[in-house]
Amino acid sequence: MHPIIVIGSGLAGFTLAREWRKLDAATPLRILTTDDGCFYSKPMLSNALAAGKTVQQLVNKPVAQMAQELDAEISTRIQVSAIDPANHTITANGETIHYSRLVLALGADPIRLPLLGDGADAVLSVNDLEDYASFRRNLEGKQRVAILGAGLIGCEYANDLLTGGYQVDIVDPGNRPLSSLLPPEASAPLQEALGKLGVEWHWGVKAEAVGRTDGGFRLALSDGGSIDADVVLSAIGLRARTALAATAGIAVKRGIVVDNRLRTSATDVYAIGDCAEAQGKVLPFVMPLMQQARTLARVLTGTAAELSYPAMPIVVKTPACPIVVCPPAQGLAGEWRSSQTQQGVRACFYDTADTLRGFALTGQATAEKNALAQQLTL
Amino acid sequence: MKKFQCVVCGWIYDEAAGAPDEGIAPGTRWDDVPDSWACPDCGVGKSDFEMVEIA
């Protein structure tokens, strides 16, 4: 019998494999990955400096252990070049491999600005452990880091670098941190806290060019200003890896479109994690991935299962100002009502029927997250 | 009393404090937390991940 093939060995691929193996110990499993196949946790990268962890310590389990625990054949450093859904095959390194079912756990690519300058190719982005290893190597003996993007990832890395003693500049065309996830009243304490740690904010501008200098790099900004830095980290967003699916004629929008059984438009092909768009959303976080994995494992073993998301608060790991946010549905009409104490900000989003539909909590106010999550109507 | 950390998301379980919001009384040993329990920050199941004892 042809194996179940999973493409991708990130949290999504490995979690799906593990959940499925609990239900099916017999069917062969093959995992193909472009990296070295070790199991690591991406959420732990952006606070590794504060945790005193080396890159090696971020490896939870080496690939050999994963292969054994999952009873899987894991092929590493291999790029899948094509999917043929009609024939149930994939092509990788010139080899044609048959699958009974295929799971796409491809993840996402960091969005990159089209920067000019002879230093543009040295701008780093971190979306896997190998990227992170490169980032850490580049930081050695250095002092100044410029981060492009004041979103969740940019702010987490900024916090980690600041507590690690680095000087940090953040460039963002907007006017406040995490503007796509938080209401202004919740951005404010984070902005203040990171400011107290010494971050330099550059609002309302974009980096246009990166030039090499004697000591490092000079960023040219859209307002004519410049920033000198030793390391430049781009954290401006993620784009789901949809090309492989699209070329195979599988339906994609912002992500690879799946139904509530994680099925793509191609029979026996599924998608999960940062590459997948379920219920019209790409949710690049751990909780949705867990829900998807548990659902898909049951679907693959013939149990009726439908993806159902509970409230899934997003934890922003900025120790300077911890934040938990449950954003309301995109475009929902309503208003934020917030209160602020010494402890933190408590912001709740009510729709036009006065029903609680989202919240954002900072500092010690985050203790209320479970109670509010239970009251939420999704 | 020990502390444990979720290896996926870093959430910390302190045995002395328990996790009252999650229905785990203060003083509950990690071994006594039900297998059905999931990490409140990331949803990973207790039986699925290592909680690493931290200082």
Short mmCIF file of C-alpha atoms in Angstrom, two decimals:
data_model
loop_
_atom_site.label_atom_id
_atom_site.label_comp_id
_atom_site.label_asym_id
_atom_site.label_seq_id
_atom_site.Cartn_x
_atom_site.Cartn_y
_atom_site.Cartn_z
CA MET A 1 0.00 0.00 0.00
CA HIS A 2 1.34 3.38 -0.89
CA PRO A 3 2.30 5.54 2.05
CA ILE A 4 0.76 8.67 3.42
CA ILE A 5 3.21 11.35 2.41
CA VAL A 6 3.64 14.54 4.41
CA ILE A 7 5.59 17.37 2.82
CA GLY A 8 7.10 19.51 5.56
CA SER A 9 8.67 18.80 8.94
CA GLY A 10 7.73 21.90 10.87
CA LEU A 11 5.27 21.95 13.74
CA ALA A 12 2.39 21.26 11.36
CA GLY A 13 3.90 18.27 9.57
CA PHE A 14 5.26 16.63 12.70
CA THR A 15 2.16 17.30 14.79
CA LEU A 16 -0.10 15.87 12.11
CA ALA A 17 2.16 12.83 11.81
CA ARG A 18 2.10 12.29 15.56
CA GLU A 19 -1.69 12.70 15.89
CA TRP A 20 -2.29 10.38 12.95
CA ARG A 21 0.11 7.71 14.25
CA LYS A 22 -1.94 7.53 17.47
CA LEU A 23 -4.81 6.30 15.33
CA ASP A 24 -2.94 4.30 12.66
CA ALA A 25 0.16 2.33 13.56
CA ALA A 26 0.24 0.31 10.35
CA THR A 27 0.08 2.46 7.22
CA PRO A 28 3.51 3.48 5.99
CA LEU A 29 4.39 7.14 6.55
CA ARG A 30 6.91 9.13 4.57
CA ILE A 31 7.91 12.70 5.37
CA LEU A 32 9.85 14.87 2.93
CA THR A 33 11.45 18.09 4.08
CA THR A 34 13.81 20.71 2.69
CA ASP A 35 15.56 21.09 6.03
CA ASP A 36 17.40 18.63 8.25
CA GLY A 37 14.27 17.13 9.74
CA CYS A 38 14.89 17.82 13.40
CA PHE A 39 11.93 18.73 15.57
CA TYR A 40 12.08 22.24 16.96
CA SER A 41 9.51 24.77 18.03
CA LYS A 42 9.32 28.02 16.10
CA PRO A 43 7.63 29.93 18.96
CA MET A 44 10.77 29.40 21.01
CA LEU A 45 13.09 31.15 18.55
CA SER A 46 12.02 34.69 19.35
CA ASN A 47 12.83 34.38 23.06
CA ALA A 48 15.86 32.13 22.84
CA LEU A 49 18.35 34.84 23.81
CA ALA A 50 16.50 35.64 27.03
CA ALA A 51 16.21 31.92 27.71
CA GLY A 52 19.95 31.56 27.26
CA LYS A 53 19.52 28.93 24.55
CA THR A 54 22.01 28.11 21.83
CA VAL A 55 20.79 26.97 18.44
CA GLN A 56 21.66 23.39 19.33
CA GLN A 57 19.60 23.61 22.49
CA LEU A 58 16.61 24.63 20.39
CA VAL A 59 16.58 21.21 18.75
CA ASN A 60 13.97 19.24 20.67
CA LYS A 61 14.57 15.97 18.86
CA PRO A 62 16.99 15.01 16.09
CA VAL A 63 15.60 13.54 12.89
CA ALA A 64 16.61 9.97 13.70
CA GLN A 65 14.55 10.10 16.87
CA MET A 66 11.57 11.55 15.02
CA ALA A 67 11.78 8.81 12.41
CA GLN A 68 11.80 6.18 15.11
CA GLU A 69 9.02 7.69 17.25
CA LEU A 70 6.78 8.22 14.25
CA ASP A 71 7.74 4.99 12.50
CA ALA A 72 8.32 7.11 9.44
CA GLU A 73 10.77 7.32 6.60
CA ILE A 74 12.02 10.92 6.72
CA SER A 75 13.81 12.24 3.63
CA THR A 76 15.71 15.42 4.36
CA ARG A 77 17.12 18.22 2.20
CA ILE A 78 14.74 17.29 -0.55
CA GLN A 79 12.57 19.68 -2.55
CA VAL A 80 9.31 18.45 -4.02
CA SER A 81 9.09 19.91 -7.51
CA ALA A 82 5.68 18.72 -8.62
CA ILE A 83 2.44 17.09 -7.56
CA ASP A 84 0.36 14.98 -9.94
CA PRO A 85 -2.96 14.58 -8.14
CA ALA A 86 -4.57 12.52 -10.87
CA ASN A 87 -1.84 9.91 -10.70
CA HIS A 88 -1.29 10.26 -6.95
CA THR A 89 2.40 10.98 -7.34
CA ILE A 90 4.89 13.63 -6.36
CA THR A 91 8.23 14.32 -8.01
CA ALA A 92 11.29 15.06 -5.88
CA ASN A 93 14.94 15.02 -7.02
CA GLY A 94 13.82 13.46 -10.27
CA GLU A 95 12.17 10.57 -8.44
CA THR A 96 8.47 9.83 -8.78
CA ILE A 97 6.88 8.77 -5.50
CA HIS A 98 3.37 7.34 -5.14
CA TYR A 99 1.11 8.32 -2.26
CA SER A 100 -2.19 7.04 -1.00
CA ARG A 101 -2.86 10.40 0.66
CA LEU A 102 -0.75 13.55 0.53
CA VAL A 103 -0.54 16.19 3.25
CA LEU A 104 0.92 19.59 2.39
CA ALA A 105 2.54 21.15 5.46
CA LEU A 106 4.72 23.55 3.52
CA GLY A 107 4.57 26.57 5.76
CA ALA A 108 5.03 30.10 4.57
CA ASP A 109 7.73 32.34 3.15
CA PRO A 110 8.75 35.57 4.81
CA ILE A 111 7.60 38.50 2.67
CA ARG A 112 10.59 40.44 1.42
CA LEU A 113 10.72 44.07 0.35
CA PRO A 114 12.34 44.74 -3.02
CA LEU A 115 15.27 46.61 -1.44
CA LEU A 116 17.94 48.37 -3.46
CA GLY A 117 21.58 48.56 -2.55
CA ASP A 118 24.58 46.29 -2.28
CA GLY A 119 23.58 45.16 1.19
CA ALA A 120 20.07 44.02 0.31
CA ASP A 121 21.17 40.42 -0.09
CA ALA A 122 22.42 40.43 3.50
CA VAL A 123 19.04 41.28 5.00
CA LEU A 124 17.99 38.33 7.13
CA SER A 125 14.61 36.81 7.79
CA VAL A 126 13.92 34.06 10.27
CA ASN A 127 11.29 31.47 9.54
CA ASP A 128 13.03 28.25 10.50
CA LEU A 129 15.81 26.99 12.71
CA GLU A 130 18.45 27.28 10.01
CA ASP A 131 17.53 30.90 9.37
CA TYR A 132 17.75 31.42 13.10
CA ALA A 133 21.21 29.81 13.23
CA SER A 134 22.36 32.24 10.55
CA PHE A 135 20.85 35.13 12.50
CA ARG A 136 22.70 34.13 15.66
CA ARG A 137 25.99 33.74 13.76
CA ASN A 138 25.54 37.20 12.31
CA LEU A 139 24.87 38.67 15.74
CA GLU A 140 28.13 37.49 17.24
CA GLY A 141 30.27 40.39 18.30
CA LYS A 142 27.74 42.85 16.96
CA GLN A 143 25.77 45.57 18.62
CA ARG A 144 23.11 47.21 16.47
CA VAL A 145 20.14 45.48 14.90
CA ALA A 146 17.60 47.12 12.61
CA ILE A 147 14.25 45.33 12.36
CA LEU A 148 11.87 45.94 9.47
CA GLY A 149 8.32 45.55 10.76
CA ALA A 150 6.67 46.27 14.11
CA GLY A 151 4.35 43.29 14.00
CA LEU A 152 4.25 40.32 16.34
CA ILE A 153 7.52 38.76 15.16
CA GLY A 154 9.39 42.06 14.92
CA CYS A 155 8.38 43.05 18.46
CA GLU A 156 9.18 39.65 19.96
CA TYR A 157 12.65 39.66 18.41
CA ALA A 158 13.13 43.28 19.45
CA ASN A 159 12.31 42.45 23.08
CA ASP A 160 14.67 39.47 23.01
CA LEU A 161 17.51 41.49 21.49
CA LEU A 162 17.01 44.42 23.85
CA THR A 163 17.20 42.23 26.95
CA GLY A 164 20.23 40.61 25.35
CA GLY A 165 21.98 43.96 25.38
CA TYR A 166 21.65 44.84 21.70
CA GLN A 167 20.68 48.21 20.35
CA VAL A 168 17.49 47.92 18.31
CA ASP A 169 15.87 50.15 15.71
CA ILE A 170 12.45 49.25 14.33
CA VAL A 171 11.18 50.59 11.01
CA ASP A 172 7.47 50.46 10.20
CA PRO A 173 5.25 52.38 7.78
CA GLY A 174 2.46 52.42 10.38
CA ASN A 175 2.34 54.30 13.66
CA ARG A 176 2.17 51.66 16.40
CA PRO A 177 3.21 48.10 17.19
CA LEU A 178 1.06 45.12 16.17
CA SER A 179 -1.40 47.41 14.41
CA SER A 180 -3.08 44.54 12.55
CA LEU A 181 -3.77 42.55 15.71
CA LEU A 182 -4.33 45.10 18.49
CA PRO A 183 -6.49 48.15 19.15
CA PRO A 184 -4.43 51.32 19.75
CA GLU A 185 -4.93 51.23 23.52
CA ALA A 186 -3.23 47.82 23.69
CA SER A 187 -0.37 48.82 21.39
CA ALA A 188 0.45 51.79 23.63
CA PRO A 189 1.81 49.98 26.72
CA LEU A 190 3.95 47.74 24.52
CA GLN A 191 5.33 50.74 22.67
CA GLU A 192 6.11 52.38 25.98
CA ALA A 193 7.70 49.28 27.51
CA LEU A 194 9.97 48.59 24.54
CA GLY A 195 10.79 52.28 24.45
CA LYS A 196 11.94 52.07 28.07
CA LEU A 197 14.22 49.18 27.10
CA GLY A 198 15.80 51.51 24.58
CA VAL A 199 14.27 50.71 21.21
CA GLU A 200 14.35 53.44 18.56
CA TRP A 201 11.07 53.56 16.68
CA HIS A 202 10.96 54.84 13.09
CA TRP A 203 7.27 55.26 12.22
CA GLY A 204 5.69 56.19 8.94
CA VAL A 205 8.68 55.13 6.84
CA LYS A 206 9.90 52.16 4.84
CA ALA A 207 13.41 50.97 4.16
CA GLU A 208 14.18 51.50 0.50
CA ALA A 209 17.83 50.53 0.23
CA VAL A 210 20.51 48.81 2.23
CA GLY A 211 24.09 49.76 1.51
CA ARG A 212 27.24 48.16 2.88
CA THR A 213 29.44 50.41 4.98
CA ASP A 214 32.76 49.93 6.68
CA GLY A 215 31.18 48.76 9.87
CA GLY A 216 28.01 47.15 8.65
CA PHE A 217 24.99 48.48 6.83
CA ARG A 218 23.21 51.73 6.24
CA LEU A 219 19.47 51.66 5.64
CA ALA A 220 18.07 54.43 3.48
CA LEU A 221 14.52 55.28 4.55
CA SER A 222 11.66 56.63 2.47
CA ASP A 223 11.75 59.99 4.26
CA GLY A 224 15.39 60.53 3.39
CA GLY A 225 16.63 59.43 6.81
CA SER A 226 19.04 56.58 7.46
CA ILE A 227 19.88 54.00 10.11
CA ASP A 228 23.24 52.37 10.69
CA ALA A 229 23.14 48.76 11.77
CA ASP A 230 25.30 45.66 12.03
CA VAL A 231 22.45 43.27 11.27
CA VAL A 232 19.20 43.89 9.41
CA LEU A 233 16.24 41.61 10.15
CA SER A 234 13.15 41.69 7.98
CA ALA A 235 9.92 40.74 9.76
CA ILE A 236 7.18 42.21 7.62
CA GLY A 237 4.88 39.24 7.24
CA LEU A 238 4.42 35.75 5.88
CA ARG A 239 3.01 34.48 2.63
CA ALA A 240 1.66 30.92 2.49
CA ARG A 241 3.60 28.61 0.16
CA THR A 242 0.95 27.98 -2.45
CA ALA A 243 3.00 27.67 -5.66
CA LEU A 244 3.43 23.89 -5.63
CA ALA A 245 -0.31 23.40 -5.15
CA ALA A 246 -1.27 26.09 -7.67
CA THR A 247 0.95 24.58 -10.36
CA ALA A 248 -0.77 21.27 -9.77
CA GLY A 249 -4.14 22.87 -10.39
CA ILE A 250 -5.13 22.82 -6.70
CA ALA A 251 -7.25 25.77 -5.57
CA VAL A 252 -5.37 28.49 -3.73
CA LYS A 253 -6.28 31.93 -2.46
CA ARG A 254 -4.24 33.49 0.34
CA GLY A 255 -3.36 29.93 1.26
CA ILE A 256 -4.06 26.45 -0.08
CA VAL A 257 -7.83 26.30 0.27
CA VAL A 258 -9.13 23.50 2.45
CA ASP A 259 -12.59 22.55 3.71
CA ASN A 260 -13.45 21.60 7.27
CA ARG A 261 -11.86 18.23 6.71
CA LEU A 262 -8.63 19.87 5.60
CA ARG A 263 -9.24 18.57 2.06
CA THR A 264 -7.89 20.59 -0.84
CA SER A 265 -9.66 20.69 -4.18
CA ALA A 266 -7.66 17.61 -5.24
CA THR A 267 -8.80 14.19 -4.10
CA ASP A 268 -6.58 12.68 -1.40
CA VAL A 269 -4.56 15.89 -1.04
CA TYR A 270 -4.79 17.81 2.23
CA ALA A 271 -3.13 20.92 3.63
CA ILE A 272 -2.38 22.05 7.15
CA GLY A 273 -0.60 24.82 9.04
CA ASP A 274 0.80 28.13 7.78
CA CYS A 275 0.26 27.12 4.12
CA ALA A 276 -3.43 26.32 4.53
CA GLU A 277 -6.51 28.51 4.30
CA ALA A 278 -9.38 27.02 6.31
CA GLN A 279 -12.69 28.83 6.86
CA GLY A 280 -11.31 31.66 4.75
CA LYS A 281 -8.34 32.34 7.03
CA VAL A 282 -4.64 31.60 7.18
CA LEU A 283 -3.85 31.44 10.91
CA PRO A 284 -0.08 31.14 11.40
CA PHE A 285 -0.26 30.17 15.08
CA VAL A 286 0.06 27.00 17.12
CA MET A 287 -3.49 26.61 18.45
CA PRO A 288 -5.20 26.52 15.04
CA LEU A 289 -2.52 24.10 13.85
CA MET A 290 -3.33 21.76 16.77
CA GLN A 291 -7.04 21.86 15.95
CA GLN A 292 -6.29 21.17 12.29
CA ALA A 293 -3.93 18.29 13.11
CA ARG A 294 -6.39 16.55 15.42
CA THR A 295 -9.18 16.91 12.88
CA LEU A 296 -7.09 15.76 9.94
CA ALA A 297 -5.72 12.74 11.79
CA ARG A 298 -9.28 11.53 12.28
CA VAL A 299 -10.27 12.32 8.73
CA LEU A 300 -7.29 10.32 7.43
CA THR A 301 -8.28 7.32 9.53
CA GLY A 302 -11.89 7.36 8.47
CA THR A 303 -13.46 8.97 11.52
CA ALA A 304 -16.00 11.71 10.92
CA ALA A 305 -14.45 14.97 11.99
CA GLU A 306 -15.04 18.61 11.21
CA LEU A 307 -12.68 21.47 11.93
CA SER A 308 -14.12 23.61 14.68
CA TYR A 309 -12.13 26.45 16.16
CA PRO A 310 -12.73 27.47 19.76
CA ALA A 311 -11.56 30.90 20.88
CA MET A 312 -7.79 30.75 20.33
CA PRO A 313 -6.09 33.65 22.13
CA ILE A 314 -2.78 34.69 20.66
CA VAL A 315 0.00 35.13 23.18
CA VAL A 316 2.53 37.82 22.28
CA LYS A 317 5.79 36.84 23.91
CA THR A 318 7.11 40.24 24.79
CA PRO A 319 8.15 39.94 28.45
CA ALA A 320 8.47 43.72 28.70
CA CYS A 321 4.70 43.88 28.25
CA PRO A 322 2.95 40.53 27.87
CA ILE A 323 -0.11 40.62 25.65
CA VAL A 324 -2.92 38.18 24.92
CA VAL A 325 -5.27 38.99 22.06
CA CYS A 326 -8.33 37.39 20.54
CA PRO A 327 -8.92 39.61 17.50
CA PRO A 328 -12.54 39.99 16.42
CA ALA A 329 -13.49 38.64 12.99
CA GLN A 330 -12.14 40.68 10.12
CA GLY A 331 -14.43 43.57 9.16
CA LEU A 332 -16.90 42.98 11.99
CA ALA A 333 -18.83 46.13 12.93
CA GLY A 334 -18.54 47.15 16.56
CA GLU A 335 -16.35 49.02 18.99
CA TRP A 336 -13.53 48.56 21.42
CA ARG A 337 -14.21 49.49 25.04
CA SER A 338 -11.17 49.58 27.23
CA SER A 339 -10.03 50.36 30.72
CA GLN A 340 -6.54 50.84 32.00
CA THR A 341 -5.00 50.35 35.42
CA GLN A 342 -1.47 50.11 36.70
CA GLN A 343 -1.78 46.41 35.98
CA GLY A 344 -2.46 46.75 32.30
CA VAL A 345 -4.99 47.40 29.61
CA ARG A 346 -8.25 45.52 29.33
CA ALA A 347 -9.83 46.08 25.92
CA CYS A 348 -13.01 44.29 24.81
CA PHE A 349 -14.62 44.40 21.39
CA TYR A 350 -18.42 44.43 21.26
CA ASP A 351 -20.47 44.07 18.10
CA THR A 352 -23.53 46.17 17.30
CA ALA A 353 -25.69 43.76 19.34
CA ASP A 354 -23.42 44.38 22.33
CA THR A 355 -21.99 40.85 22.23
CA LEU A 356 -18.36 40.27 23.19
CA ARG A 357 -16.50 39.29 20.03
CA GLY A 358 -12.83 39.93 20.83
CA PHE A 359 -10.41 41.18 23.44
CA ALA A 360 -6.87 42.40 24.04
CA LEU A 361 -5.18 42.29 27.43
CA THR A 362 -1.79 43.56 28.51
CA GLY A 363 0.42 43.10 31.56
CA GLN A 364 -1.31 41.57 34.54
CA ALA A 365 -4.69 41.97 32.89
CA THR A 366 -3.76 38.92 30.80
CA ALA A 367 -4.84 36.80 33.77
CA GLU A 368 -8.43 37.31 32.63
CA LYS A 369 -7.87 35.63 29.27
CA ASN A 370 -9.60 32.33 30.05
CA ALA A 371 -12.66 33.98 31.53
CA LEU A 372 -13.02 36.29 28.52
CA ALA A 373 -12.32 33.52 26.02
CA GLN A 374 -15.22 31.58 27.49
CA GLN A 375 -17.54 34.57 27.18
CA LEU A 376 -16.59 35.22 23.58
CA THR A 377 -18.96 34.58 20.74
CA LEU A 378 -16.86 33.68 17.73
CA MET B 1 7.72 21.90 44.15
CA LYS B 2 9.00 21.95 40.59
CA LYS B 3 8.45 24.06 37.51
CA PHE B 4 7.96 22.68 34.04
CA GLN B 5 8.05 24.38 30.66
CA CYS B 6 6.17 23.50 27.50
CA VAL B 7 8.79 22.78 24.85
CA VAL B 8 6.50 24.03 22.10
CA CYS B 9 5.51 27.45 23.37
CA GLY B 10 7.39 28.06 26.59
CA TRP B 11 4.38 28.19 28.93
CA ILE B 12 5.46 27.42 32.46
CA TYR B 13 3.66 25.12 34.89
CA ASP B 14 4.60 25.82 38.49
CA GLU B 15 3.51 22.94 40.74
CA ALA B 16 3.22 25.26 43.73
CA ALA B 17 0.89 27.62 41.88
CA GLY B 18 -1.00 24.99 39.90
CA ALA B 19 -3.18 26.39 37.11
CA PRO B 20 -6.46 27.33 38.80
CA ASP B 21 -7.79 28.94 35.63
CA GLU B 22 -7.37 25.57 33.97
CA GLY B 23 -8.91 23.65 36.88
CA ILE B 24 -5.57 22.48 38.33
CA ALA B 25 -5.30 23.19 42.05
CA PRO B 26 -2.13 24.75 43.50
CA GLY B 27 0.28 22.09 44.64
CA THR B 28 -0.72 19.55 41.99
CA ARG B 29 2.30 17.54 40.87
CA TRP B 30 2.88 17.49 37.16
CA ASP B 31 2.43 13.71 37.15
CA ASP B 32 -1.04 14.17 38.62
CA VAL B 33 -2.21 16.63 35.97
CA PRO B 34 -4.66 14.67 33.76
CA ASP B 35 -3.36 13.30 30.46
CA SER B 36 -6.24 15.02 28.73
CA TRP B 37 -4.92 18.42 29.77
CA ALA B 38 -3.62 20.73 27.05
CA CYS B 39 -1.20 23.63 27.30
CA PRO B 40 -3.30 26.77 27.75
CA ASP B 41 -1.10 28.89 25.52
CA CYS B 42 -0.64 26.61 22.53
CA GLY B 43 -3.01 23.64 22.87
CA VAL B 44 -0.40 20.89 22.78
CA GLY B 45 -1.59 17.84 24.72
CA LYS B 46 0.14 16.76 27.94
CA SER B 47 0.94 13.30 26.61
CA ASP B 48 2.43 14.76 23.44
CA PHE B 49 5.11 17.03 24.62
CA GLU B 50 7.86 17.08 27.12
CA MET B 51 7.58 19.37 29.97
CA VAL B 52 11.13 20.16 30.84
CA GLU B 53 11.92 20.74 34.44
CA ILE B 54 13.45 24.17 34.87
CA ALA B 55 15.19 25.72 37.81
#
